[in-house]
PDB file of C-alpha atoms in Angstrom:
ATOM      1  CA  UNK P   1       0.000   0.000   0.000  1.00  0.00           C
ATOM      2  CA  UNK P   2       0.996   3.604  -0.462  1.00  0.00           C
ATOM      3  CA  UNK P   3      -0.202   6.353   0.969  1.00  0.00           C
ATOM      4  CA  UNK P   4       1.378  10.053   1.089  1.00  0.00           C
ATOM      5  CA  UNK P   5       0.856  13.149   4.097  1.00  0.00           C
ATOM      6  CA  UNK P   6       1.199  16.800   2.917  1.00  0.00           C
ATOM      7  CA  UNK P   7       2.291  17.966   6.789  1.00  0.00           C
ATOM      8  CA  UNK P   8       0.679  21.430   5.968  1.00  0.00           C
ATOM      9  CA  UNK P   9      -2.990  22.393   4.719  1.00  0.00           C
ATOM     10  CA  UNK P  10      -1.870  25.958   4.673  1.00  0.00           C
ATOM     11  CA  UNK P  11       1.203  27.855   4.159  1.00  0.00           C
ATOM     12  CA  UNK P  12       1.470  31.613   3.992  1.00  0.00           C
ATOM     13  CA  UNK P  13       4.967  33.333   2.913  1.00  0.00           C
ATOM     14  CA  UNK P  14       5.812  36.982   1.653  1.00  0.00           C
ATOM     15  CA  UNK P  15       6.646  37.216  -1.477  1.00  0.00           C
ATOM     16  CA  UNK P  16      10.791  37.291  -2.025  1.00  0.00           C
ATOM     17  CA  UNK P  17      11.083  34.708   0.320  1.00  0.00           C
ATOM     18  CA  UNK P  18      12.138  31.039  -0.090  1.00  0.00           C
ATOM     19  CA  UNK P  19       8.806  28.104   0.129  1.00  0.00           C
ATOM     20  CA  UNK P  20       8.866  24.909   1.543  1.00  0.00           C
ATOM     21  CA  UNK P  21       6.096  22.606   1.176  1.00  0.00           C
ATOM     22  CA  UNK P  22       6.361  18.933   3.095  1.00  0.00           C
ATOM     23  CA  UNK P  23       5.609  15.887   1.543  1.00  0.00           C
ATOM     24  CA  UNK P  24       5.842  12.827   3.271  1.00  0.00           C
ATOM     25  CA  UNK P  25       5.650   9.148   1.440  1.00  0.00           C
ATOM     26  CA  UNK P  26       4.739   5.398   2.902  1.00  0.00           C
ATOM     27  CA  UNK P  27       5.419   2.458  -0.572  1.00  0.00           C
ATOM     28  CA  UNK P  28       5.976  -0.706  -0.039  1.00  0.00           C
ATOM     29  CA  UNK P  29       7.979  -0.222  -3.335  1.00  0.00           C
ATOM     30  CA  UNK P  30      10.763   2.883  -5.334  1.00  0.00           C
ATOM     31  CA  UNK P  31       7.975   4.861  -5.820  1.00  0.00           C
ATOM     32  CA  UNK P  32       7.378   7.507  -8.480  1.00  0.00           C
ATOM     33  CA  UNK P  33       6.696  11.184  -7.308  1.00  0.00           C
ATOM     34  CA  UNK P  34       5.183  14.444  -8.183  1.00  0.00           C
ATOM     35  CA  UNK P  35       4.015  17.568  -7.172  1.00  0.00           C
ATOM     36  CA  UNK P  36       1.479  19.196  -9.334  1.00  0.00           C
ATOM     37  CA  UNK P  37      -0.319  22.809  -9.072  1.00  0.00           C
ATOM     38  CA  UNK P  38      -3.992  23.985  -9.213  1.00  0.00           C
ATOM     39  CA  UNK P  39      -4.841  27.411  -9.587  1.00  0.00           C
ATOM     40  CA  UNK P  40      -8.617  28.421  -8.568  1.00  0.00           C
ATOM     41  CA  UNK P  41     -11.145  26.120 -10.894  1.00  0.00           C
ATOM     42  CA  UNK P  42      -8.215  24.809 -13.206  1.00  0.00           C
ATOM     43  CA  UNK P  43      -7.110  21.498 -13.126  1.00  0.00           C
ATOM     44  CA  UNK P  44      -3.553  20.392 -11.835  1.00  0.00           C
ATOM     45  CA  UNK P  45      -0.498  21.295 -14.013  1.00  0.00           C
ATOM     46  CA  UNK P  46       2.394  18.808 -13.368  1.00  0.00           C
ATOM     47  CA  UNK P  47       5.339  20.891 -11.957  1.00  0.00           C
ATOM     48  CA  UNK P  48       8.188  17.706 -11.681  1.00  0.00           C
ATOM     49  CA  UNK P  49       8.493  14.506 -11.193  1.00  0.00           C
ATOM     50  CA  UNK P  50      11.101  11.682  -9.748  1.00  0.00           C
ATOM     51  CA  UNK P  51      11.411   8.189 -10.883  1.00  0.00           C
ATOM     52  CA  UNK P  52      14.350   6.722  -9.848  1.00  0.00           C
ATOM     53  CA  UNK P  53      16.955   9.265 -11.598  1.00  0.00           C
ATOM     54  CA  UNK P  54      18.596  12.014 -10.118  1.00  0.00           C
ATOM     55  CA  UNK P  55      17.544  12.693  -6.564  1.00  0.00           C
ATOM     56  CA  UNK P  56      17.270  16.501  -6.957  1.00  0.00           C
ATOM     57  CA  UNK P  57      14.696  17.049  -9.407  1.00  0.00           C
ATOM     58  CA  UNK P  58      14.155  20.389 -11.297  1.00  0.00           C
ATOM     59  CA  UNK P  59      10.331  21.318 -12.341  1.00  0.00           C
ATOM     60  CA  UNK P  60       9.095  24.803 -14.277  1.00  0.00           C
ATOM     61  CA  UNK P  61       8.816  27.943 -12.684  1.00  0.00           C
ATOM     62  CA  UNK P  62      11.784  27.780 -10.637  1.00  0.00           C
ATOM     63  CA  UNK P  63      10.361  24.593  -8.238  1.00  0.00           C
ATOM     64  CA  UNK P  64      12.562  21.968  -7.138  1.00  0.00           C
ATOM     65  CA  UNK P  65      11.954  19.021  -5.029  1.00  0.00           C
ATOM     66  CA  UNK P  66      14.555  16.475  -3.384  1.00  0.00           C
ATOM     67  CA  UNK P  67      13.772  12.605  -3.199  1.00  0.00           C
ATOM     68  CA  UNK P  68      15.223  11.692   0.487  1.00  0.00           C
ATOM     69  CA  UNK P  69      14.394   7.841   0.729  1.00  0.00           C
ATOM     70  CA  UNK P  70      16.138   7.959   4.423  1.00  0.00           C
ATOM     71  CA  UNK P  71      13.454  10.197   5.291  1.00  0.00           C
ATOM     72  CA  UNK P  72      11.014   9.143   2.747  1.00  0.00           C
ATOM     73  CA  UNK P  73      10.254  12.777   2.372  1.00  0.00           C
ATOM     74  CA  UNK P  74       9.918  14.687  -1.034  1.00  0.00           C
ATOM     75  CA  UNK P  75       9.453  18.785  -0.123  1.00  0.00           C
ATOM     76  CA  UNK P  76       8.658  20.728  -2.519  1.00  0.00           C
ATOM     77  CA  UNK P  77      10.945  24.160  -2.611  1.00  0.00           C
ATOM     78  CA  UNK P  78      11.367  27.314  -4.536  1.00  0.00           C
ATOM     79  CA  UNK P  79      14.015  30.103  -3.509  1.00  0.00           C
ATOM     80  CA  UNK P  80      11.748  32.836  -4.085  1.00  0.00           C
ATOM     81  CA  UNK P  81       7.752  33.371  -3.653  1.00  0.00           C
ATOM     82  CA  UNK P  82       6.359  35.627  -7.014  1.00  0.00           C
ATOM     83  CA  UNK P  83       2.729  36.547  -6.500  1.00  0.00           C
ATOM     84  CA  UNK P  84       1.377  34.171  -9.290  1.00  0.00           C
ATOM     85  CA  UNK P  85       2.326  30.982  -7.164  1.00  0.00           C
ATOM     86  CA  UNK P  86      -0.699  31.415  -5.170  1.00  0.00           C
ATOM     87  CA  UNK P  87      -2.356  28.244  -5.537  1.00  0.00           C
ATOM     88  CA  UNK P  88      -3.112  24.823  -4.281  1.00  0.00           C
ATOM     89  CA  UNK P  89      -0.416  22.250  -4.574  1.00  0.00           C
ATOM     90  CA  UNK P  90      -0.652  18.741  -4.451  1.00  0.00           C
ATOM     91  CA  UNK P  91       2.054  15.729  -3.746  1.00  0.00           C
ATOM     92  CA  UNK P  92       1.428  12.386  -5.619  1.00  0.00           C
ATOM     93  CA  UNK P  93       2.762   9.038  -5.057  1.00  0.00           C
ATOM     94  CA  UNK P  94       2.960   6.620  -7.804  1.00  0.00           C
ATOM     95  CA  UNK P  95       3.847   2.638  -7.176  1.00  0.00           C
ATOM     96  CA  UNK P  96       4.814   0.224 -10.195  1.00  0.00           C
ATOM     97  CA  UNK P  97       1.310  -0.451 -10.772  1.00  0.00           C
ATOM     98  CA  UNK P  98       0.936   3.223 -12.048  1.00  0.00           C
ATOM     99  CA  UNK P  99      -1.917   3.688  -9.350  1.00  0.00           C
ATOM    100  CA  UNK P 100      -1.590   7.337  -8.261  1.00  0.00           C
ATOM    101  CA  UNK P 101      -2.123   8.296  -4.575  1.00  0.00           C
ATOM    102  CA  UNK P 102      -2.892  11.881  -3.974  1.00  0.00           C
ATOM    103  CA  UNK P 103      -2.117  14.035  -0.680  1.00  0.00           C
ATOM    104  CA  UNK P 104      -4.739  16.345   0.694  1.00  0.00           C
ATOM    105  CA  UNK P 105      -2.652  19.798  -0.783  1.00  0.00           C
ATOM    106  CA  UNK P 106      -1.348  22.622   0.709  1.00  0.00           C
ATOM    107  CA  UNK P 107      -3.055  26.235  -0.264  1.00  0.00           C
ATOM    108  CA  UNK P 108       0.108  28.792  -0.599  1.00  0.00           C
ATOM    109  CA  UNK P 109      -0.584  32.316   0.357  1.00  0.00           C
ATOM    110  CA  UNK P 110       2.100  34.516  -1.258  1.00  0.00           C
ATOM    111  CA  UNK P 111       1.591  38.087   0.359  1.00  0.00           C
ATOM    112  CA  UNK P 112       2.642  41.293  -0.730  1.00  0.00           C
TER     113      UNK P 112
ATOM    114  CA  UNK J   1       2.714  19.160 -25.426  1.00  0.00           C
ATOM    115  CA  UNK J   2       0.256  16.823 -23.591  1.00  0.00           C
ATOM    116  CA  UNK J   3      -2.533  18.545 -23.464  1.00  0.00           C
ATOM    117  CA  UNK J   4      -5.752  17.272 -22.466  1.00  0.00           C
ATOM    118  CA  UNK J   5      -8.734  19.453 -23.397  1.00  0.00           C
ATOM    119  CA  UNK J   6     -11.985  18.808 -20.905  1.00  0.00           C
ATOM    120  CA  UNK J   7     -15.225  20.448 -22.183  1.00  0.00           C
ATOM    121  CA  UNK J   8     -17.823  21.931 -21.628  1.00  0.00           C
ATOM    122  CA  UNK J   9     -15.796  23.919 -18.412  1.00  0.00           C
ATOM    123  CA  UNK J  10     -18.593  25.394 -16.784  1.00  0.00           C
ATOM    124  CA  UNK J  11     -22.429  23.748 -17.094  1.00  0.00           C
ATOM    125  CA  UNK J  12     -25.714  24.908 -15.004  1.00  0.00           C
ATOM    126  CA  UNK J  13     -28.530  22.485 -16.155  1.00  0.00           C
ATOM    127  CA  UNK J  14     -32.417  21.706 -13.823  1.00  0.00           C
ATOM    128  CA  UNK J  15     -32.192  18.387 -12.023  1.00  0.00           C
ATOM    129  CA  UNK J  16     -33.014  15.441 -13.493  1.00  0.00           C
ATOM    130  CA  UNK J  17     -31.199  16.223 -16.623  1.00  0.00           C
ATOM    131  CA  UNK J  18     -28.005  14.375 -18.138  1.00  0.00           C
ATOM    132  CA  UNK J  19     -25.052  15.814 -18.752  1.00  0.00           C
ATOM    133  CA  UNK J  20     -21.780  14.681 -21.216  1.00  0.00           C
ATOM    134  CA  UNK J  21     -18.404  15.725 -20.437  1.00  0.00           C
ATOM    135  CA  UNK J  22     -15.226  15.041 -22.832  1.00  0.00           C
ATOM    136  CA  UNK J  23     -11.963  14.454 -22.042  1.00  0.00           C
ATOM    137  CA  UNK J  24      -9.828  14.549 -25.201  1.00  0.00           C
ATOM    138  CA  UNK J  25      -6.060  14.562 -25.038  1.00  0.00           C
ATOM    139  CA  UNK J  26      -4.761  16.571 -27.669  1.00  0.00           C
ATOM    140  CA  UNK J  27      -1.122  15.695 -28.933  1.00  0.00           C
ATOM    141  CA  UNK J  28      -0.871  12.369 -27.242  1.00  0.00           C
ATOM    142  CA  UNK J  29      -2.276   8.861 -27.061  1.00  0.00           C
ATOM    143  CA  UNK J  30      -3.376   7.689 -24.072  1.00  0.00           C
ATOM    144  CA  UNK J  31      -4.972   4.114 -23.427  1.00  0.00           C
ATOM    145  CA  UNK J  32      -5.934   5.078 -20.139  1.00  0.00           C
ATOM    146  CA  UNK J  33      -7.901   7.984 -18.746  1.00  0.00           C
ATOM    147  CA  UNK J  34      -9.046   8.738 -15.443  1.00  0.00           C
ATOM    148  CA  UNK J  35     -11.866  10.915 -13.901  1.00  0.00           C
ATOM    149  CA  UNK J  36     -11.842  12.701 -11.182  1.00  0.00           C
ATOM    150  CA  UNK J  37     -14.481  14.106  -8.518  1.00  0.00           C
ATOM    151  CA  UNK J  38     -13.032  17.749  -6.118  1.00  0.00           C
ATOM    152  CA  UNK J  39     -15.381  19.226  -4.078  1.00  0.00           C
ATOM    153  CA  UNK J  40     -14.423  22.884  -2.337  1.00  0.00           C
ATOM    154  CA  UNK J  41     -10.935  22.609  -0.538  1.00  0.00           C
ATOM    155  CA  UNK J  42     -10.511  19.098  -1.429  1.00  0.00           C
ATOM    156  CA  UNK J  43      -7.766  16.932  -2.698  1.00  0.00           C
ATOM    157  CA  UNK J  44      -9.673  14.657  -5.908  1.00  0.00           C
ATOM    158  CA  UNK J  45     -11.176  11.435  -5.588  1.00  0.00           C
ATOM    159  CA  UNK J  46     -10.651   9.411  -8.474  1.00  0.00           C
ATOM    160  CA  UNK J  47     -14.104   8.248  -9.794  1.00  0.00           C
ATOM    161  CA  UNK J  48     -12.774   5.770 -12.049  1.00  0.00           C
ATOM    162  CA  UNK J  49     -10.415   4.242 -14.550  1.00  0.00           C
ATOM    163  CA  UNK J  50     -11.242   4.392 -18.785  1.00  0.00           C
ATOM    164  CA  UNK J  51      -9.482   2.328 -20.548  1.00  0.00           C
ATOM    165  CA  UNK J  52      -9.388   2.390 -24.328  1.00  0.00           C
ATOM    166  CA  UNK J  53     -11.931  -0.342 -25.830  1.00  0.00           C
ATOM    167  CA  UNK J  54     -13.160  -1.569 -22.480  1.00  0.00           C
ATOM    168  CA  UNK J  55     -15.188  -1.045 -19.483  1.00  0.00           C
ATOM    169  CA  UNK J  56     -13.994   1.075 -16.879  1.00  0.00           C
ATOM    170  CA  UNK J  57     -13.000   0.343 -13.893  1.00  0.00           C
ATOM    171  CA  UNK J  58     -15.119   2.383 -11.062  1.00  0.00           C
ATOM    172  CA  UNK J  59     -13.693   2.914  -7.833  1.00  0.00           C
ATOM    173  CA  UNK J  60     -15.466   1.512  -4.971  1.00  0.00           C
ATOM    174  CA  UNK J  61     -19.326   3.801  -3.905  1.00  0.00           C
ATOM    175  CA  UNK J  62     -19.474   5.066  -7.121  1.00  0.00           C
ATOM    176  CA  UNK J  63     -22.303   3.983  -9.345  1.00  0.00           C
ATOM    177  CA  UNK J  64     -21.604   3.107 -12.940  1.00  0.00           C
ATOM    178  CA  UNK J  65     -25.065   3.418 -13.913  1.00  0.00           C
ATOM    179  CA  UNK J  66     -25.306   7.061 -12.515  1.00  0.00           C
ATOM    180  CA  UNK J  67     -21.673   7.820 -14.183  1.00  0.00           C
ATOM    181  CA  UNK J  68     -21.259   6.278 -17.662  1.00  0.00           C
ATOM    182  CA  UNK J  69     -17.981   6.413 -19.367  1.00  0.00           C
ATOM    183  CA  UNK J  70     -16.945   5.506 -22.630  1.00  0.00           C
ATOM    184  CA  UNK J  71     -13.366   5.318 -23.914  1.00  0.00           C
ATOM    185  CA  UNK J  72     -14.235   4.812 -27.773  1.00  0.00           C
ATOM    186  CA  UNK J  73     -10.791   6.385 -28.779  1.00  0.00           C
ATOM    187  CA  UNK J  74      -6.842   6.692 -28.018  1.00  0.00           C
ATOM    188  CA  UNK J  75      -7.690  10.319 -27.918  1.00  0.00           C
ATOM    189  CA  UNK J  76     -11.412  10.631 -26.054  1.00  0.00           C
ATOM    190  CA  UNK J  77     -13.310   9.808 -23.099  1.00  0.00           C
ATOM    191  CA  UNK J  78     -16.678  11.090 -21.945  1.00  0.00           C
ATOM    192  CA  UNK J  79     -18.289  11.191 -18.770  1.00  0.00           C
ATOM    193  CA  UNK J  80     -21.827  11.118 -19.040  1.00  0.00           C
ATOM    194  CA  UNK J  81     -23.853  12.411 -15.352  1.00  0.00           C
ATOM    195  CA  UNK J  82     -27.354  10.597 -15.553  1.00  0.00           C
ATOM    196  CA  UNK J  83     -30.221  12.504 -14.273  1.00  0.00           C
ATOM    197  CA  UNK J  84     -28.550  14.788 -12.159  1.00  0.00           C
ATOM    198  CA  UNK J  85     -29.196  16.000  -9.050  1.00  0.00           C
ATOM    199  CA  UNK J  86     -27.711  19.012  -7.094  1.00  0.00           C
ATOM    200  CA  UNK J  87     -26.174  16.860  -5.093  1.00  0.00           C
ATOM    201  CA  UNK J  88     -23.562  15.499  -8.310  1.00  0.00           C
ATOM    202  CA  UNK J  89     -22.714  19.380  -8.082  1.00  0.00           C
ATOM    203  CA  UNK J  90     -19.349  19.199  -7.895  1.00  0.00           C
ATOM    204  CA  UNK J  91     -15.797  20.100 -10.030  1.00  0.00           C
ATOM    205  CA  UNK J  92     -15.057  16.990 -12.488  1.00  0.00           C
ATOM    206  CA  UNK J  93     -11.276  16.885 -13.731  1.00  0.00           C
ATOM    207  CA  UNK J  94     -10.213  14.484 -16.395  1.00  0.00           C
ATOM    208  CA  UNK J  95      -6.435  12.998 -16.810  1.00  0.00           C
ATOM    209  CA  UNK J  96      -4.771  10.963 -19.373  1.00  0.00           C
ATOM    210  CA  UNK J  97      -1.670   9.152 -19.570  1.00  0.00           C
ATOM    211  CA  UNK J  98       0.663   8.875 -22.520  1.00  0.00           C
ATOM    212  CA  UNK J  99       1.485   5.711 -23.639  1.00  0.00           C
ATOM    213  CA  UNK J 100       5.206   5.582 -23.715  1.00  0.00           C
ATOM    214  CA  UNK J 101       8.387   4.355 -22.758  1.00  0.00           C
ATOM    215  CA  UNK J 102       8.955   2.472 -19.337  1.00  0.00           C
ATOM    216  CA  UNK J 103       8.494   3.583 -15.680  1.00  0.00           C
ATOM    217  CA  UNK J 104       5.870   6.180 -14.349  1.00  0.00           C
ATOM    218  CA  UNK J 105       4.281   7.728 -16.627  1.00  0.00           C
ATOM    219  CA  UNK J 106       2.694  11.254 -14.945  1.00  0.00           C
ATOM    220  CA  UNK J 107      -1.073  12.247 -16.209  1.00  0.00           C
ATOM    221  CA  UNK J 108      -1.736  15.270 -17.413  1.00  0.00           C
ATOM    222  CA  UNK J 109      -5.140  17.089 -16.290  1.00  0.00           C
ATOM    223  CA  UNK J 110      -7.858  18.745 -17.701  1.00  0.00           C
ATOM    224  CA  UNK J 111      -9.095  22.306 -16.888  1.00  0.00           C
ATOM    225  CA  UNK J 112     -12.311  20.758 -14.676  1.00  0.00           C
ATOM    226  CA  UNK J 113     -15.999  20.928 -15.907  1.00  0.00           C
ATOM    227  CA  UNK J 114     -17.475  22.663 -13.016  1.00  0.00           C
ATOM    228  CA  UNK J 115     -21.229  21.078 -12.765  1.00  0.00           C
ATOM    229  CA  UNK J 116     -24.346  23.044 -10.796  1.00  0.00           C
ATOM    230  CA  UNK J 117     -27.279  21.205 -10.613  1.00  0.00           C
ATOM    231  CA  UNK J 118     -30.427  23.111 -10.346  1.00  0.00           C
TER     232      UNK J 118
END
């Protein structure tokens, strides 16, 4: 079974300043990963993924996430907050059955 | 490229009625599709599973008479809510996945059809 726990429903940082969103994992196999974004009544826009490659994984807009099996974490980070990341964002586990396992989100508030 | 294109996006119709939504992916093949249900502040519950020239595969409490899907192409898959009620009010997101290569594929969403029932 896999399962995965976004440790934050809400996160709220000025904008200039670095984000951190917490995604924690449970597979009973090397899972795939993702984070995707949704942006009020939109669906979800995949922003990376890992698969077994390179641990630090880049994504578009400037996101990055790090695959830590040790900690069986994948966080979601971005060195600066712009205005238009405002959204909800959601972390996805995948196993090798290709059977997708969403976390609850976290809602980012970027403030002026 | 992979985009999926969901229509209609926004559709206010009296109870009773049924209503189609497509799901068509756009520069991509995908043998499976997969339909989602998000009500307000809400991670999505996957409805069910389309696969290309078969039934699909509904997840567990949801009734395939009430939601009919039909995967009749590589390309499109429609979601069909039988006489609505306001309680199926909800957002409906589509995804497909390519078919390609080895490992995880990710799928690729849909804008949402946001459904009021009257």
């Amino acid at each position: 079974a896999q399962s995965v726990t976004q440790l934050d429903s809400h996160v709220s940082v000025s904008e200039g300043t670095p984000v951190l969103l917490r995604c924690n994992y449970s597979s009973s196999y090397s899972p795939s990963l993702f984070w995707y974004v949704q942006h009020p009544n939109k669906g979800l826009q995949l922003l990376l993924k890992y698969t077994s490659a390179a641990t630090l994984v880049k994504g578009i807009n400037g996101f990055e996430a790090e695959f830590k099996k040790s900690e069986t974490s994948f966080h979601l980070t971005k060195p600066s907050a712009h205005m238009s990341d405002a959204a909800e964002y959601f972390c996805v586990v995948s196993d090798r059955n290709n059977d997708m396992r969403f976390g609850a989100g976290t809602r980012l508030t970027v403030k002026p | 490229g992979a985009v999926v294109s969901q229509h209609p996006s926004w559709v206010i119709c009296k109870s009773g009625t049924s209503v189609k939504i497509e799901c068509r992916s756009l520069d991509f093949q995908a043998t499976t599709m997969f339909w989602y249900r998000q009500f307000p502040k809400q991670s999505l519950m996957l409805m069910a599973t389309s696969n290309e020239g078969s039934k699909a595969t509904y997840e567990q409490g949801v009734e395939k008479d009430k939601f009919l899907i039909n995967h009749a192409s590589l390309t499109l898959s429609t979601l069909t809510v039988t006489s609505a009620h306001p309680e199926d009010s909800s957002f409906y997101i589509c995804s497909a996945r390519e078919i390609k290569g080895s490992g995880n594929q990710p799928q690729h969403f849909g804008d949402g059809t946001r459904l009021s029932i009257l």
